[in-house]
Tab-separated table of C-alpha atoms and ligand atoms in Angstrom:
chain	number	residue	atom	x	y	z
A	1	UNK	CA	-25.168	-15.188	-18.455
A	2	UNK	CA	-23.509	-13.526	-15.821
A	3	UNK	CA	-19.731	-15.067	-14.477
A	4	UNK	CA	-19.592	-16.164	-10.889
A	5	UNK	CA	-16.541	-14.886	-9.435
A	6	UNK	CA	-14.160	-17.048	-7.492
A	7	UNK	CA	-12.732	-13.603	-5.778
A	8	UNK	CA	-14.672	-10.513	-4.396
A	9	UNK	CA	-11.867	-8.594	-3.399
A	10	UNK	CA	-8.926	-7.239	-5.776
A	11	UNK	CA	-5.389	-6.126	-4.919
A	12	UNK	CA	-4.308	-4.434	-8.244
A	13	UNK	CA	-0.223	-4.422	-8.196
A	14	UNK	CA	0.197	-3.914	-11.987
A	15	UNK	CA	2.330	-0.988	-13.158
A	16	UNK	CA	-0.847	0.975	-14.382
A	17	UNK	CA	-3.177	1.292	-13.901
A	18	UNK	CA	-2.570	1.677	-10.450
A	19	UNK	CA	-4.679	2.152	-6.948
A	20	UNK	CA	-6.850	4.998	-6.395
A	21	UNK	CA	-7.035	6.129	-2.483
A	22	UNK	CA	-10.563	6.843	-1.787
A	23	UNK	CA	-10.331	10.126	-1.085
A	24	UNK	CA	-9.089	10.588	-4.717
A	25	UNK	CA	-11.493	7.757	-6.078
A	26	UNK	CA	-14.582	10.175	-4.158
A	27	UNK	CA	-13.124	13.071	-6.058
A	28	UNK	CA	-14.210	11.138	-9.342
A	29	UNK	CA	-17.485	10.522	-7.854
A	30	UNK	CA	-18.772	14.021	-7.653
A	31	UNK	CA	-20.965	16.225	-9.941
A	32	UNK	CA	-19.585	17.530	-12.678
A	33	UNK	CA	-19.026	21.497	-12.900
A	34	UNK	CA	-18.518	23.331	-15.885
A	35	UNK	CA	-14.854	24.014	-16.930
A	36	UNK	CA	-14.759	27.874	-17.709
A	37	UNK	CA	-15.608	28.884	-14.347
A	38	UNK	CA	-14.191	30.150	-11.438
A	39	UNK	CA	-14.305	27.726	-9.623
A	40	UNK	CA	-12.184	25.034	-12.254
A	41	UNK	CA	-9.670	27.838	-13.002
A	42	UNK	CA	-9.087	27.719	-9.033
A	43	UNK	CA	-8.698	24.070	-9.146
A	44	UNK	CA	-6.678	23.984	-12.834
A	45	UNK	CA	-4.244	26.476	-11.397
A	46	UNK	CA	-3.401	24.593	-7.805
A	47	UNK	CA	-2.945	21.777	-10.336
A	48	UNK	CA	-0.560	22.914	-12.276
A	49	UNK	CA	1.226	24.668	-9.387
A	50	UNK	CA	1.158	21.144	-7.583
A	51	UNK	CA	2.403	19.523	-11.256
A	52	UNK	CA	5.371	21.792	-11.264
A	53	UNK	CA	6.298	21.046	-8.148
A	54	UNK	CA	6.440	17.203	-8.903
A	55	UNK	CA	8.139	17.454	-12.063
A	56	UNK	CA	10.576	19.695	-10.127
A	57	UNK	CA	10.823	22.106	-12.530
A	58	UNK	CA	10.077	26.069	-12.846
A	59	UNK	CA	8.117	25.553	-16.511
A	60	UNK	CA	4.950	25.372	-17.243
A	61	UNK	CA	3.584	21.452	-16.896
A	62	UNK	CA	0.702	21.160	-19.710
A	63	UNK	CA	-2.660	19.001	-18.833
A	64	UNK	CA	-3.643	16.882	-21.971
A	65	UNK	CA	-6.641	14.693	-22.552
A	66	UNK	CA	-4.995	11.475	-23.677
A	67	UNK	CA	-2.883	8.492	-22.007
A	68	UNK	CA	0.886	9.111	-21.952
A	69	UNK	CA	1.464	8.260	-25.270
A	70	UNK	CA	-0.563	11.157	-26.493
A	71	UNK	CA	1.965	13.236	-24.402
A	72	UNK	CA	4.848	11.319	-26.226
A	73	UNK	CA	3.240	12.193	-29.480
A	74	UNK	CA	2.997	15.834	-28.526
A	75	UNK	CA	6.871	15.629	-27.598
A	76	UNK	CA	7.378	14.508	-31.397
A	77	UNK	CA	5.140	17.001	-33.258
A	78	UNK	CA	5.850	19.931	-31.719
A	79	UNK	CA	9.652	20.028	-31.803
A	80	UNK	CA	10.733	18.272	-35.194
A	81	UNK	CA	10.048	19.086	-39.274
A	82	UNK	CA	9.802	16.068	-41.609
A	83	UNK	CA	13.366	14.989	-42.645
A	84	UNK	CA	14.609	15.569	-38.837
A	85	UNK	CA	16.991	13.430	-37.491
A	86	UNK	CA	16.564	12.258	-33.945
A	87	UNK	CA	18.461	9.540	-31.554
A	88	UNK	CA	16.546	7.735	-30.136
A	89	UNK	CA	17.710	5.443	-26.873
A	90	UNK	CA	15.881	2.659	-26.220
A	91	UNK	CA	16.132	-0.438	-23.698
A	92	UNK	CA	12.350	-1.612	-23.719
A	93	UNK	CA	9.384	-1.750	-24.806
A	94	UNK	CA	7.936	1.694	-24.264
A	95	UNK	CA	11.448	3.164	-25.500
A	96	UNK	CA	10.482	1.406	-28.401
A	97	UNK	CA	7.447	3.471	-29.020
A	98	UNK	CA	9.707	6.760	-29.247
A	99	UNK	CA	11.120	4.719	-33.102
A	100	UNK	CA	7.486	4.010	-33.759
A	101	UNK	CA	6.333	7.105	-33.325
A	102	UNK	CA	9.377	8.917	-35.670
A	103	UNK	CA	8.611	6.446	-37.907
A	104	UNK	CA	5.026	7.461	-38.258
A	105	UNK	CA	5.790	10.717	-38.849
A	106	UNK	CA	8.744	9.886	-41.169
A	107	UNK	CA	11.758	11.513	-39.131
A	108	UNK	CA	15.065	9.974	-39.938
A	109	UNK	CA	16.602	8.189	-36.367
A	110	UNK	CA	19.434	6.557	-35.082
A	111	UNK	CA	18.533	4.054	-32.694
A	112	UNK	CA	20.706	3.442	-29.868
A	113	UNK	CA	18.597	-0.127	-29.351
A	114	UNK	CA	20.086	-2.358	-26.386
A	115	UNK	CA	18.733	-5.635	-25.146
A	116	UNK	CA	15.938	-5.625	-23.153
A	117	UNK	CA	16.922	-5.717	-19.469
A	118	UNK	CA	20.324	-3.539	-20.081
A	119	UNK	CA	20.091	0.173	-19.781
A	120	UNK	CA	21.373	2.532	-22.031
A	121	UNK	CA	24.949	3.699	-22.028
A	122	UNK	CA	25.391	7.512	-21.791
A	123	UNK	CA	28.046	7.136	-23.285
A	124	UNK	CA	26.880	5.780	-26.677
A	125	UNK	CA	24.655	8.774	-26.649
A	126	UNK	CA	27.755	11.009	-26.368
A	127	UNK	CA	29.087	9.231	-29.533
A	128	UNK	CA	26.327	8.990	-31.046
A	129	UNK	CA	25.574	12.951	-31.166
A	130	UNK	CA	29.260	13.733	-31.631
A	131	UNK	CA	28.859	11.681	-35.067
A	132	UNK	CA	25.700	13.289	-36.020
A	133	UNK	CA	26.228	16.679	-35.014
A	134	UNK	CA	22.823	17.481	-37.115
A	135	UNK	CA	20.166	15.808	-34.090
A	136	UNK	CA	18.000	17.993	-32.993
A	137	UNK	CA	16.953	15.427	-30.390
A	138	UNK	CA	17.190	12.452	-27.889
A	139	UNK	CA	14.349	10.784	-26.980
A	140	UNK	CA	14.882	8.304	-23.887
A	141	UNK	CA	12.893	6.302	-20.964
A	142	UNK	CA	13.579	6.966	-17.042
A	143	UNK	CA	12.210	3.553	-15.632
A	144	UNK	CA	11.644	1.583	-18.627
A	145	UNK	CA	8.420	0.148	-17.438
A	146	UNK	CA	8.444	-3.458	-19.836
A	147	UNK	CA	11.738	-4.772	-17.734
A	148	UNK	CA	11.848	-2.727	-14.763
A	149	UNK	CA	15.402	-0.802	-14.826
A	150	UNK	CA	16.008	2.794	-14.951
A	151	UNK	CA	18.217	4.971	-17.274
A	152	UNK	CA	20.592	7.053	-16.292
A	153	UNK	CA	19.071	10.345	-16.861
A	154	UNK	CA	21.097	12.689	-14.833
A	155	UNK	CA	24.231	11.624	-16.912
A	156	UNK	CA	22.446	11.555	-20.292
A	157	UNK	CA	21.279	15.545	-19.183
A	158	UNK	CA	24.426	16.414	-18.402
A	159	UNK	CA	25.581	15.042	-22.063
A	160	UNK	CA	23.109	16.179	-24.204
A	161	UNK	CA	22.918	19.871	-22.644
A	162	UNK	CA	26.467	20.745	-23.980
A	163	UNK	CA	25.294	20.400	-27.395
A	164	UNK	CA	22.684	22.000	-29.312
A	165	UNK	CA	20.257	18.711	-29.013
A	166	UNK	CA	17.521	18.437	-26.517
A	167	UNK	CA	16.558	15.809	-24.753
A	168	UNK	CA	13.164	14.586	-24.343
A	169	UNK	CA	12.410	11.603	-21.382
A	170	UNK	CA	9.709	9.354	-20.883
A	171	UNK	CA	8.986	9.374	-17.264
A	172	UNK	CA	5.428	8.114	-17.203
A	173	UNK	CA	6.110	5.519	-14.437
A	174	UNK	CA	8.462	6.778	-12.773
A	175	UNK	CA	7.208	10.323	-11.807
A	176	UNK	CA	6.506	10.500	-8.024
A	177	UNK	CA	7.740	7.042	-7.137
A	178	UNK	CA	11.556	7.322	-8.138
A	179	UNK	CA	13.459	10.485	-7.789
A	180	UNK	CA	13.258	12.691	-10.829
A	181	UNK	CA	14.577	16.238	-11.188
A	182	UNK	CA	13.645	17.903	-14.582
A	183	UNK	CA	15.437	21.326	-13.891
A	184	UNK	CA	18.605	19.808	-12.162
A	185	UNK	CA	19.350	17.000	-14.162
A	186	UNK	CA	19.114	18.918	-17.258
A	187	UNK	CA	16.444	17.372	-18.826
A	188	UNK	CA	14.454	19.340	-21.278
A	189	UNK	CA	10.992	17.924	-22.172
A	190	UNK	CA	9.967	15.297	-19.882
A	191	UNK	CA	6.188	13.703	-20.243
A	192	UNK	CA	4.244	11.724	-17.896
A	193	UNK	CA	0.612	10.331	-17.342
A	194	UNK	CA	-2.168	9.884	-14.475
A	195	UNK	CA	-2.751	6.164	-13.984
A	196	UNK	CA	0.576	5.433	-12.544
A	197	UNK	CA	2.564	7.208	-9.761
A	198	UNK	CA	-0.348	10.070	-9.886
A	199	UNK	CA	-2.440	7.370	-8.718
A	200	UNK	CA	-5.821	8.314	-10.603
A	201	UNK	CA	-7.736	6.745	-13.543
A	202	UNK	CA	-5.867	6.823	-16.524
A	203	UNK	CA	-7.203	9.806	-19.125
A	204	UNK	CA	-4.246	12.431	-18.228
A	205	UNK	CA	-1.062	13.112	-20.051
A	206	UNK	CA	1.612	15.745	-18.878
A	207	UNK	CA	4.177	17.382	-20.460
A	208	UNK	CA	6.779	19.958	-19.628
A	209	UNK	CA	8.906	22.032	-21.587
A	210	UNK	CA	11.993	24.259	-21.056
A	211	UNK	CA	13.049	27.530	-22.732
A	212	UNK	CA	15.805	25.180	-25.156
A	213	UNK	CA	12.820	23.659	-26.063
A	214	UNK	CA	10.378	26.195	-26.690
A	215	UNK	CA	13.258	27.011	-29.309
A	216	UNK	CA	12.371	24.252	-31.328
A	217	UNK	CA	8.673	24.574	-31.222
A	218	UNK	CA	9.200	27.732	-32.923
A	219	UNK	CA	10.807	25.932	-36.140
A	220	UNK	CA	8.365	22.837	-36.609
A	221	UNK	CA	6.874	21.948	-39.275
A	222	UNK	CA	5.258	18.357	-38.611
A	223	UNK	CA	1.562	18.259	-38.534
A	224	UNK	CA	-0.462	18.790	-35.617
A	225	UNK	CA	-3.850	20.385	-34.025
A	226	UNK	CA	-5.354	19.117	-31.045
A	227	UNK	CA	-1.937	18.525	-29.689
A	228	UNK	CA	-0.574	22.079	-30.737
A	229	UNK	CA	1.576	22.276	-28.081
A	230	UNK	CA	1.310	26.142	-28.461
A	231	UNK	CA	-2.383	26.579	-27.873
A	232	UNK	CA	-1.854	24.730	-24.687
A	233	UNK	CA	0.911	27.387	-23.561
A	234	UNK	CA	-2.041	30.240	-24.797
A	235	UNK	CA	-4.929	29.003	-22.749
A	236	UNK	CA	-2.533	28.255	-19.280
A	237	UNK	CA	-2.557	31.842	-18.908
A	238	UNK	CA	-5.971	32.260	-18.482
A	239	UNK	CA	-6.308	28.362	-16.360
A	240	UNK	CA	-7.846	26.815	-19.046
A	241	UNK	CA	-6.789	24.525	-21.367
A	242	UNK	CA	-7.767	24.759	-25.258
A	243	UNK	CA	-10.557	22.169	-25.983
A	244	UNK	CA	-12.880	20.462	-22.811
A	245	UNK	CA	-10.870	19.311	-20.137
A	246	UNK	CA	-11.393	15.740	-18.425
A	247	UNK	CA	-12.987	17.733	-15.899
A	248	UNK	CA	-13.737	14.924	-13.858
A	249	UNK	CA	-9.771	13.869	-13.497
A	250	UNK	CA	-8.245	17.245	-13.295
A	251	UNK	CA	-10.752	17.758	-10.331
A	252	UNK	CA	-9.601	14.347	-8.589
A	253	UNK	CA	-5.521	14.989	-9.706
A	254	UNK	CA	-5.828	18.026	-7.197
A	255	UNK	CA	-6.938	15.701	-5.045
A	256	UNK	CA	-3.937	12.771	-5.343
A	257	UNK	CA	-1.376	16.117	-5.802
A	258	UNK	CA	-2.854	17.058	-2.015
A	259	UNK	CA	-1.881	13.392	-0.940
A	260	UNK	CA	1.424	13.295	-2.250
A	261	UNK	CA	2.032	16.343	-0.344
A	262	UNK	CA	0.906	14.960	2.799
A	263	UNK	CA	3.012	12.048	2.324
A	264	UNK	CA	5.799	14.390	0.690
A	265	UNK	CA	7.523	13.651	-2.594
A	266	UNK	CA	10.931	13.160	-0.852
A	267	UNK	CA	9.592	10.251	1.508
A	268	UNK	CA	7.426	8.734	-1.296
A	269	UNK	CA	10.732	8.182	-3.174
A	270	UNK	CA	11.875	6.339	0.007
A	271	UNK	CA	8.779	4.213	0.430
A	272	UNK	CA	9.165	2.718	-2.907
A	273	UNK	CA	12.716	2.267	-3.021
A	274	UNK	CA	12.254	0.642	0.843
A	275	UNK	CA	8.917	-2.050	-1.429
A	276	UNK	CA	11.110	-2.282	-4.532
A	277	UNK	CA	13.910	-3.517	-2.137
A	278	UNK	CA	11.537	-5.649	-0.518
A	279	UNK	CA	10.558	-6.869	-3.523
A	280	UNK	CA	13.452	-7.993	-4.500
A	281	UNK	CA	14.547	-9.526	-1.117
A	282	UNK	CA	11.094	-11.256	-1.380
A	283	UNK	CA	11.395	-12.689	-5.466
A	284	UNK	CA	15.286	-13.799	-4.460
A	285	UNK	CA	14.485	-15.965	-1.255
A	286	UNK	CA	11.877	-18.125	-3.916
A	287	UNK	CA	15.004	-18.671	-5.994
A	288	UNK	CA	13.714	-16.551	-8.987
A	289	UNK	CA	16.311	-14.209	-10.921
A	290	UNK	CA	15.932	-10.682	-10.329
A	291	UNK	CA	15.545	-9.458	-13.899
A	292	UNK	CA	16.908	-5.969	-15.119
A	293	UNK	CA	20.432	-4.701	-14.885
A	294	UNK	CA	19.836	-1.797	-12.843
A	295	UNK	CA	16.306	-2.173	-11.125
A	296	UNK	CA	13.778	0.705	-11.109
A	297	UNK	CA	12.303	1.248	-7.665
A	298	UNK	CA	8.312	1.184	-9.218
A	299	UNK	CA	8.194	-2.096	-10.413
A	300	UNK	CA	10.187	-5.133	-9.851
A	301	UNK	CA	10.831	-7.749	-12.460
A	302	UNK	CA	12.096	-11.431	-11.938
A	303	UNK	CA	12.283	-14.047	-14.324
A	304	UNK	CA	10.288	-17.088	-14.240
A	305	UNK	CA	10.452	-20.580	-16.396
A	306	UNK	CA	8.458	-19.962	-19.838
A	307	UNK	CA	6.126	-23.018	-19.288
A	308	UNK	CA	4.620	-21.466	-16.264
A	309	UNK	CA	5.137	-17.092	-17.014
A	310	UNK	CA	1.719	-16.907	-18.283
A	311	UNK	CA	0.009	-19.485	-15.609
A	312	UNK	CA	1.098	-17.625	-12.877
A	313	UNK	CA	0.117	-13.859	-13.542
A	314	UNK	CA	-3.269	-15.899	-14.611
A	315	UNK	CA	-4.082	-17.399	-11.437
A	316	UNK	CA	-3.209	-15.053	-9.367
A	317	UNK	CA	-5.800	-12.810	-10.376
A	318	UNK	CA	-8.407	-15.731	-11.061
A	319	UNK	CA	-8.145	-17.692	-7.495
A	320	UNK	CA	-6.976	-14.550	-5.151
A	321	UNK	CA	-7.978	-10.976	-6.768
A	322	UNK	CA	-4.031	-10.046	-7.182
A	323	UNK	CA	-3.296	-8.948	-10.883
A	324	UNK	CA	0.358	-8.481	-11.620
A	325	UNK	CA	1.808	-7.780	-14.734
A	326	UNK	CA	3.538	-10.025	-17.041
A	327	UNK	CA	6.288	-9.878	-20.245
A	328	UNK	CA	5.381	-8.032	-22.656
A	329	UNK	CA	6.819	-8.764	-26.780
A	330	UNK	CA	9.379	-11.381	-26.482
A	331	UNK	CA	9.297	-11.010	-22.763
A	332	UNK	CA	5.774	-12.440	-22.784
A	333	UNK	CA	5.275	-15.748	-20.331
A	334	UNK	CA	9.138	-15.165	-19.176
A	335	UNK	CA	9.210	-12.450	-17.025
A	336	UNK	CA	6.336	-11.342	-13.714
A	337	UNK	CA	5.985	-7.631	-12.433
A	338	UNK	CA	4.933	-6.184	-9.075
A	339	UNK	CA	4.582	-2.877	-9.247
A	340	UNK	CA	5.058	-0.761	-6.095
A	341	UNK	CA	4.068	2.947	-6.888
A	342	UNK	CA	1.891	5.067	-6.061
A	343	UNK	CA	-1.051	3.770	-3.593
A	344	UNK	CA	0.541	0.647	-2.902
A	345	UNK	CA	1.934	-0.346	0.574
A	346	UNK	CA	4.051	-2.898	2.542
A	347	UNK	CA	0.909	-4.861	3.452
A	348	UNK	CA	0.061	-4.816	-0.379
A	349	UNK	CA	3.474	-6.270	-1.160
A	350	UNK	CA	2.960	-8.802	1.298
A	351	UNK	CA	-0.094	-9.897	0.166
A	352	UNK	CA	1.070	-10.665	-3.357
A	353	UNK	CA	4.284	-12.207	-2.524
A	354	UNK	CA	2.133	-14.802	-0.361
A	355	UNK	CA	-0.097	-15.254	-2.945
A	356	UNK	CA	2.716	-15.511	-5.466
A	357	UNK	CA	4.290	-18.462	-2.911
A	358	UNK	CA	0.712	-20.764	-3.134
A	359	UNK	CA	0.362	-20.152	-7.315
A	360	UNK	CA	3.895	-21.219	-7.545
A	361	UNK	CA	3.007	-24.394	-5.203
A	362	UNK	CA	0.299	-25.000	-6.882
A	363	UNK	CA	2.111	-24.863	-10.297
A	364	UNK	CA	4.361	-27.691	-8.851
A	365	UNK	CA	7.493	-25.208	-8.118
A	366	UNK	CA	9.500	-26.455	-5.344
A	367	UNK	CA	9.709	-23.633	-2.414
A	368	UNK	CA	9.751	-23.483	0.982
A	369	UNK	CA	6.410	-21.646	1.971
A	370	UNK	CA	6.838	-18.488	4.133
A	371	UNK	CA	10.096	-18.183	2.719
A	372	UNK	CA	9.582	-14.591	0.205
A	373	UNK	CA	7.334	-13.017	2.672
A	374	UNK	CA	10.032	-13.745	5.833
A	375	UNK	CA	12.322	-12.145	3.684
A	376	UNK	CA	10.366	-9.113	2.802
A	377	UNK	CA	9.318	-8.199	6.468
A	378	UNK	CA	13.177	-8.983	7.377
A	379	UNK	CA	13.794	-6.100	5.056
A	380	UNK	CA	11.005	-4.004	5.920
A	381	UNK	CA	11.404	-4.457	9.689
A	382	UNK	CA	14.836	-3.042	9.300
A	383	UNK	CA	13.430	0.218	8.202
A	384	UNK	CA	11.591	2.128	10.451
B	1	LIG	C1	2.627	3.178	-19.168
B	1	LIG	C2	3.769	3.707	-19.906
B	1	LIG	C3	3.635	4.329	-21.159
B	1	LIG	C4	2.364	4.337	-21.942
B	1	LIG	O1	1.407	5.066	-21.411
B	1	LIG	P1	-0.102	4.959	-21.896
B	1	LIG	O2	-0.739	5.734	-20.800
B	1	LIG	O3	-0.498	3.529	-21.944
B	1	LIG	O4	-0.212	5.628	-23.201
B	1	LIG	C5	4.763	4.863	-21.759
B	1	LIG	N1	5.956	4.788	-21.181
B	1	LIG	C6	6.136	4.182	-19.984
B	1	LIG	C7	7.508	4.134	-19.413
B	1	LIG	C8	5.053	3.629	-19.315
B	1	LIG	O5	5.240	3.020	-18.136
């Protein structure tokens, strides 16, 4: 029996996936063409031009059929031998998945674990490797998607690249929205995927190595094949990548790289730290906490009473088409995201703030009506 649908029309402000702009969403649409051709080496090659240039970095950035994890994965096999020892720096969830990942592949790690919320200290990473002068690597997050902050990863670079360690970021959400500069800040593998800031369906993982890296690759023993880091390097010269590409995505990705250019990278960073501070403005004037020591500027997190977490991301997709994002492990039900990366705009904002103000009327919340979207446009009416 088929469901009839209170809503018609969606607004999806979850931090991936994210919005596709038609133009991009059209490039999906077309026929398929066959990937050792001409014409897809013309296409792979602007792509990875256009990659580097996002990643800001002079290295090679590597296209990978998987979601970001299978880029984080790659990260792990390719640099480390079984008995390794790693740090790993956590503050979330999806720093989290660096341990689980060692520990699938048995590496030994110290885990520099702080509560969810905080950010990690650069400094404890400094300690950290000065004890264990044997690490071959740190593994971190850049916006640490599950709470909304972001590490310090220009410190941390500037740390780990005066010892013999490299260090290895997650920056799968916050690549295009938040300001990110591989080369400069020192940072020495840094992964990311399609369905967030890239703004396309998710399928596409990225990674990028440097020449300190490349060191390690050379030494690895762990296990590995289709993510043989190596055979990706082999095929890039020739614009192809080793097994079938997602054609279909790589094909669209040159279309979403064109539209960041258009935009360019510089004022997309502004736009979303303009929503995320709009965001904010908006979640405070409804007397919810901002949650997250030091906010990201793709997604905005706010705390919310545990009776009511899960109600609220509920019906807001269920009675007005607006999915947000929730807690996630023993956030779940006590914290809501808005995500503003990638093809989301101030009207978008707007739209789920309002929506936010009738769910939490409806849920019985005392708030003055009006009162988070006034406060948003105050902020974005500042700004030309
Ligand atoms: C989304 C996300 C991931 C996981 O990516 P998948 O594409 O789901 O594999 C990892 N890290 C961060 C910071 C993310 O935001």
């Amino acid at each position: 029996m088929e469901e009839i649908k209170k809503v018609t029309k969606y607004y999806l402000l979850t931090p991936g996936p994210t919005p596709i702009p038609p133009e991009v969403a059209l490039k999906e649409a077309l026929p398929i063409i066959h990937h050792r051709t001409n014409e897809f080496a013309v296409i792979y090659r602007n792509v990875v031009e256009g990659l580097k240039d996002v990643f800001r970095t002079k290295n090679e950035v590597y296209i990978l059929a998987a979601s970001g994890t299978g880029a984080m994965e790659t990260a792990v096999v390719n640099l480390l031998s079984h008995g390794d020892e790693i740090i790993v720096a956590s503050c979330g969830n999806f720093g989290d998945r660096w341990l689980k990942i060692a520990q699938g592949y048995g590496l030994k790690f110290i885990s520099i674990c702080v509560e969810w919320g905080k950010v990690v200290k650069p400094s404890e990473i400094e300690k950290a490797l000065k004890n264990n002068p044997n690490v071959k690597a740190v593994y971190t997050t850049f916006t640490e998607t599950s709470t909304g902050v972001v590490n310090d990863i220009k410190t941390i670079g500037e740390i780990v690249s005066k010892t013999d360690a490299i260090l290895v970021v997650d920056a799968i959400s916050g690549l295009v929205g938040q300001e990110f500069k591989t080369d400069e800040w020192k940072v020495d593998v840094v992964v990311s995927g399609s369905q967030k800031g890239f703004m396309l369906a998710p399928g596409l993982a990225f990674i990028t190595l440097n020449d300190k890296a490349w060191e390690l690759v050379k030494t690895s023993k762990l296990p590995k094949f289709y993510f043989d880091i190596k055979k990706y390097k082999k095929s890039y010269i020739t614009n192809e990548t080793p097994f079938t590409p997602p054609v279909t995505l790589v094909v669209a990705l040159e279309e979403s790289i064109k539209f960041i250019n258009k935009r360019g990278l510089e004022n997309i960073w502004n736009d979303c730290k303009l929503l995320a501070k709009a965001a904010r403005a908006g979640m405070t004037a409804l007397d919810l906490k901002l949650f997250g020591e030091v906010p990201c500027e793709v997604v905005t997190s706010a705390s919310v009473p545990i009776e009511i977490g899960g109600k609220i991301v509920k019906m807001l997709r269920e009675k007005y088409g607006v999915s947000i994002a929730g807690g996630q492990g023993d956030l779940k039900g006590k914290i809501i995201r808005f995500a503003h990366m990638g093809y989301i705009g101030k009207a978008d904002l707007l739209i789920g703030l309002a929506c936010l103000e009738m769910v939490l009327v409806e849920l019985g919340i005392k708030i003055e009506k009006g009162k988070a979207v006034a406060a948003a446009e105050e902020v974005l009416l500042k700004t030309e």
